[in-house]
Coordinates of N, CA and C in Angstrom, one line a residue:
X1 N -208.2 26.8 -45.6 CA -209.5 27.4 -45.8 C -210.5 26.4 -45.4
X2 N -210.4 25.2 -45.6 CA -211.0 24.2 -45.4 C -211.2 23.8 -44.1
X3 N -210.1 24.2 -43.1 CA -210.1 24.3 -41.7 C -211.1 24.9 -41.0
X4 N -211.0 26.4 -41.6 CA -211.8 27.5 -40.9 C -213.2 27.1 -41.4
X5 N -213.7 26.7 -42.3 CA -215.1 26.3 -42.7 C -215.5 25.1 -41.8
X6 N -214.5 24.0 -41.5 CA -215.0 23.3 -40.5 C -215.0 23.3 -39.2
X7 N -214.3 24.2 -38.8 CA -214.5 25.0 -37.5 C -215.7 25.6 -37.2
X8 N -216.1 26.5 -38.3 CA -217.5 27.1 -38.1 C -218.6 26.0 -37.9
X9 N -218.7 25.2 -38.8 CA -219.4 24.0 -38.7 C -219.7 23.5 -37.3
X10 N -218.5 23.3 -36.8 CA -218.2 22.5 -35.3 C -219.1 23.4 -34.4
X11 N -218.8 24.7 -34.5 CA -219.4 25.6 -33.6 C -221.0 25.7 -33.7
X12 N -221.4 25.4 -34.8 CA -222.8 25.6 -35.1 C -223.3 24.3 -35.1
X13 N -223.0 23.2 -35.1 CA -223.8 22.0 -35.2 C -223.5 20.9 -34.0
X14 N -222.9 21.2 -32.9 CA -222.8 20.2 -31.8 C -222.1 18.9 -32.2
X15 N -222.8 17.9 -32.4 CA -222.1 16.4 -32.4 C -221.6 16.6 -33.7
X16 N -222.2 16.9 -34.7 CA -221.8 17.3 -36.2 C -220.4 17.9 -36.0
X17 N -220.6 18.8 -35.4 CA -219.2 19.8 -35.0 C -218.1 19.1 -34.5
X18 N -218.4 18.2 -33.8 CA -217.1 17.2 -32.9 C -216.8 16.3 -34.1
X19 N -217.4 15.8 -34.8 CA -217.1 15.1 -35.9 C -216.1 15.7 -36.9
X20 N -216.9 17.0 -37.2 CA -216.1 17.8 -38.2 C -214.6 18.1 -37.7
X21 N -214.5 18.4 -36.5 CA -213.6 18.9 -36.0 C -212.4 17.8 -35.8
X22 N -212.7 16.8 -35.7 CA -212.0 15.4 -35.6 C -211.3 15.3 -37.0
X23 N -212.2 15.4 -37.8 CA -211.9 15.4 -39.4 C -210.7 16.2 -39.5
X24 N -211.1 17.4 -39.2 CA -210.1 18.6 -39.7 C -208.9 18.4 -39.1
X25 N -208.8 17.7 -37.6 CA -207.4 17.5 -37.2 C -207.0 16.3 -37.7
X26 N -207.6 15.4 -38.2 CA -207.0 14.4 -38.9 C -206.4 14.8 -40.2
X27 N -207.1 15.7 -41.0 CA -206.3 16.1 -42.0 C -205.1 17.0 -41.9
X28 N -205.3 17.8 -40.8 CA -204.0 18.4 -40.5 C -203.1 17.8 -40.2
X29 N -203.3 16.8 -39.4 CA -202.2 15.6 -38.8 C -201.5 15.0 -40.2
X30 N -202.3 14.4 -41.1 CA -201.7 13.8 -42.1 C -201.1 14.7 -43.1
X31 N -201.3 16.0 -43.1 CA -200.8 16.9 -44.0 C -199.5 17.3 -43.5
X32 N -199.4 17.6 -42.1 CA -198.2 17.7 -41.3 C -197.2 16.6 -41.4
X33 N -197.9 15.3 -41.3 CA -196.9 14.2 -41.4 C -196.0 14.2 -42.7
X34 N -197.2 14.0 -43.7 CA -196.6 14.1 -45.0 C -195.5 15.0 -45.6
X35 N -195.7 16.2 -44.8 CA -194.8 17.4 -45.1 C -193.5 17.3 -44.7
X36 N -193.6 16.6 -43.4 CA -192.6 16.3 -42.6 C -191.6 15.2 -43.5
X37 N -192.5 14.1 -43.8 CA -191.6 13.1 -44.3 C -191.2 13.5 -45.5
X38 N -191.8 14.5 -46.3 CA -190.9 15.1 -47.7 C -189.9 15.7 -47.5
X39 N -190.0 16.5 -46.5 CA -188.8 17.4 -45.8 C -187.7 16.8 -45.3
X40 N -187.7 15.4 -45.0 CA -186.8 14.8 -44.2 C -186.1 14.0 -45.5
X41 N -187.1 13.6 -46.5 CA -186.4 13.1 -48.0 C -185.5 14.1 -48.6
X42 N -186.0 15.3 -48.6 CA -185.3 16.3 -49.0 C -183.9 16.6 -48.2
X43 N -184.0 16.7 -47.3 CA -182.7 16.6 -46.4 C -181.9 15.7 -46.6
X44 N -182.6 14.6 -46.7 CA -181.5 13.5 -46.8 C -180.8 13.4 -48.4
X45 N -181.6 13.8 -49.4 CA -180.9 14.0 -50.6 C -179.9 15.0 -50.5
X46 N -180.3 16.2 -49.8 CA -179.2 17.2 -50.1 C -177.7 16.7 -49.2
X47 N -178.1 16.2 -48.1 CA -177.0 15.7 -47.3 C -176.1 14.8 -48.2
X48 N -176.8 13.8 -49.1 CA -176.1 12.8 -49.8 C -175.4 13.5 -51.1
X49 N -175.9 14.6 -51.5 CA -175.3 15.2 -52.6 C -174.0 15.9 -52.0
X50 N -174.2 16.7 -50.9 CA -173.1 17.3 -50.1 C -171.8 16.2 -49.8
X51 N -172.8 15.2 -49.3 CA -171.2 14.0 -48.9 C -170.5 13.3 -50.5
X52 N -171.4 13.5 -51.2 CA -170.6 13.2 -52.5 C -169.6 14.3 -53.0
X53 N -169.9 15.3 -52.8 CA -169.2 16.6 -53.2 C -167.7 16.6 -52.3
X54 N -168.2 16.5 -50.9 CA -167.0 16.3 -50.3 C -165.9 15.1 -50.5
X55 N -166.6 13.8 -50.8 CA -165.8 12.7 -50.9 C -164.9 13.0 -52.4
X56 N -165.5 13.5 -53.2 CA -164.6 14.0 -54.4 C -163.5 15.0 -54.2
X57 N -163.9 16.1 -53.3 CA -163.0 16.8 -52.9 C -161.8 16.1 -51.8
X58 N -162.1 15.2 -51.4 CA -161.3 14.7 -50.3 C -160.1 13.9 -51.4
X59 N -160.8 13.1 -52.2 CA -160.1 12.4 -53.3 C -159.0 13.4 -54.1
X60 N -159.3 14.6 -54.6 CA -158.6 15.3 -55.2 C -157.5 15.6 -54.3
X61 N -158.0 16.1 -53.0 CA -156.9 16.6 -51.9 C -155.8 15.5 -51.5
X62 N -156.3 14.1 -51.7 CA -155.4 13.0 -51.3 C -154.5 12.9 -52.5
X63 N -154.9 13.1 -53.8 CA -154.1 13.0 -55.2 C -152.8 14.0 -55.1
X64 N -153.6 15.2 -54.6 CA -152.5 16.5 -54.6 C -151.4 16.2 -53.6
X65 N -152.1 15.5 -52.5 CA -150.9 15.2 -51.3 C -149.8 14.4 -51.8
X66 N -150.3 13.2 -52.5 CA -149.5 12.2 -52.8 C -148.6 12.6 -53.7
X67 N -148.9 13.5 -54.8 CA -148.1 14.2 -55.8 C -147.0 14.9 -55.3
X68 N -147.4 15.9 -54.3 CA -146.5 16.6 -53.6 C -145.4 16.1 -52.8
X69 N -146.0 14.9 -52.1 CA -145.2 13.9 -51.6 C -144.1 13.2 -52.4
X70 N -144.5 13.1 -53.6 CA -143.6 12.3 -54.4 C -142.5 13.2 -55.0
X71 N -143.1 14.4 -55.2 CA -142.0 15.4 -55.7 C -141.1 15.9 -54.5
X72 N -141.3 15.9 -53.2 CA -140.4 16.1 -52.1 C -139.7 14.9 -52.1
X73 N -139.9 13.8 -52.2 CA -139.2 12.6 -52.2 C -138.1 12.5 -53.1
X74 N -138.7 12.7 -54.4 CA -137.6 13.2 -55.8 C -136.5 14.0 -55.3
X75 N -137.0 15.1 -54.9 CA -136.4 16.4 -54.7 C -135.2 16.1 -53.5
X76 N -135.6 15.2 -52.5 CA -134.6 14.8 -51.8 C -133.8 13.8 -51.8
X77 N -133.9 13.0 -52.9 CA -133.0 12.1 -53.5 C -132.1 12.5 -54.2
X78 N -132.5 13.6 -55.0 CA -131.7 14.5 -55.8 C -130.6 14.8 -55.2
X79 N -131.2 15.8 -54.0 CA -130.2 16.5 -53.0 C -129.3 15.5 -52.3
X80 N -129.6 14.1 -52.2 CA -128.9 13.3 -51.4 C -127.6 13.0 -52.7
X81 N -128.0 12.6 -53.8 CA -127.2 12.3 -54.7 C -126.1 13.4 -55.0
X82 N -126.3 14.6 -55.0 CA -125.7 15.7 -55.3 C -124.4 15.9 -54.1
X83 N -125.2 15.7 -52.8 CA -124.5 15.9 -51.7 C -123.2 14.4 -51.7
X84 N -123.5 13.5 -52.0 CA -122.8 12.4 -51.9 C -121.7 12.7 -53.2
X85 N -122.0 13.0 -54.2 CA -121.1 13.6 -55.4 C -120.1 14.5 -54.8
X86 N -120.7 15.6 -54.2 CA -119.6 16.6 -53.7 C -119.0 15.9 -52.5
X87 N -119.4 15.2 -51.8 CA -118.6 14.5 -50.9 C -117.3 13.8 -51.4
X88 N -117.6 13.1 -52.4 CA -116.6 12.3 -53.3 C -115.8 13.1 -54.0
X89 N -116.1 14.2 -54.3 CA -115.2 15.2 -55.0 C -114.2 15.6 -53.9
X90 N -114.8 16.0 -52.9 CA -113.9 16.9 -51.7 C -112.9 15.7 -51.2
X91 N -113.3 14.4 -51.0 CA -112.4 13.4 -50.7 C -111.5 13.1 -51.6
X92 N -111.6 13.3 -52.9 CA -110.6 12.9 -53.8 C -109.5 14.1 -54.1
X93 N -110.0 15.4 -53.7 CA -109.3 16.7 -53.7 C -108.4 16.7 -52.4
X94 N -108.8 16.1 -51.4 CA -108.1 16.0 -50.1 C -106.9 14.8 -50.6
X95 N -107.3 13.8 -51.1 CA -106.2 12.6 -51.3 C -105.1 13.3 -52.4
X96 N -105.3 14.2 -53.0 CA -104.4 14.6 -54.0 C -103.5 15.5 -53.3

């Protein structure tokens, strides 16, 4: 609204209008710059929050993968023991 008033003054008063128009442009430029910087800060904050959430999710997935890998490793060890025992039983039956 202030810009519209300043534009009318600029049209009506010549040199005074040029000065008022320059001031109006200066105000608009500053307002744009400040809003741009605040928006950049907002975007950075949002990015940092999303990054923290992703980091937590990655850590949870890594823990889950580690747990599953340990379970699989234990299952394979148990299968190996069972297979060795069965093999020994078969060998002992064949010797008899």
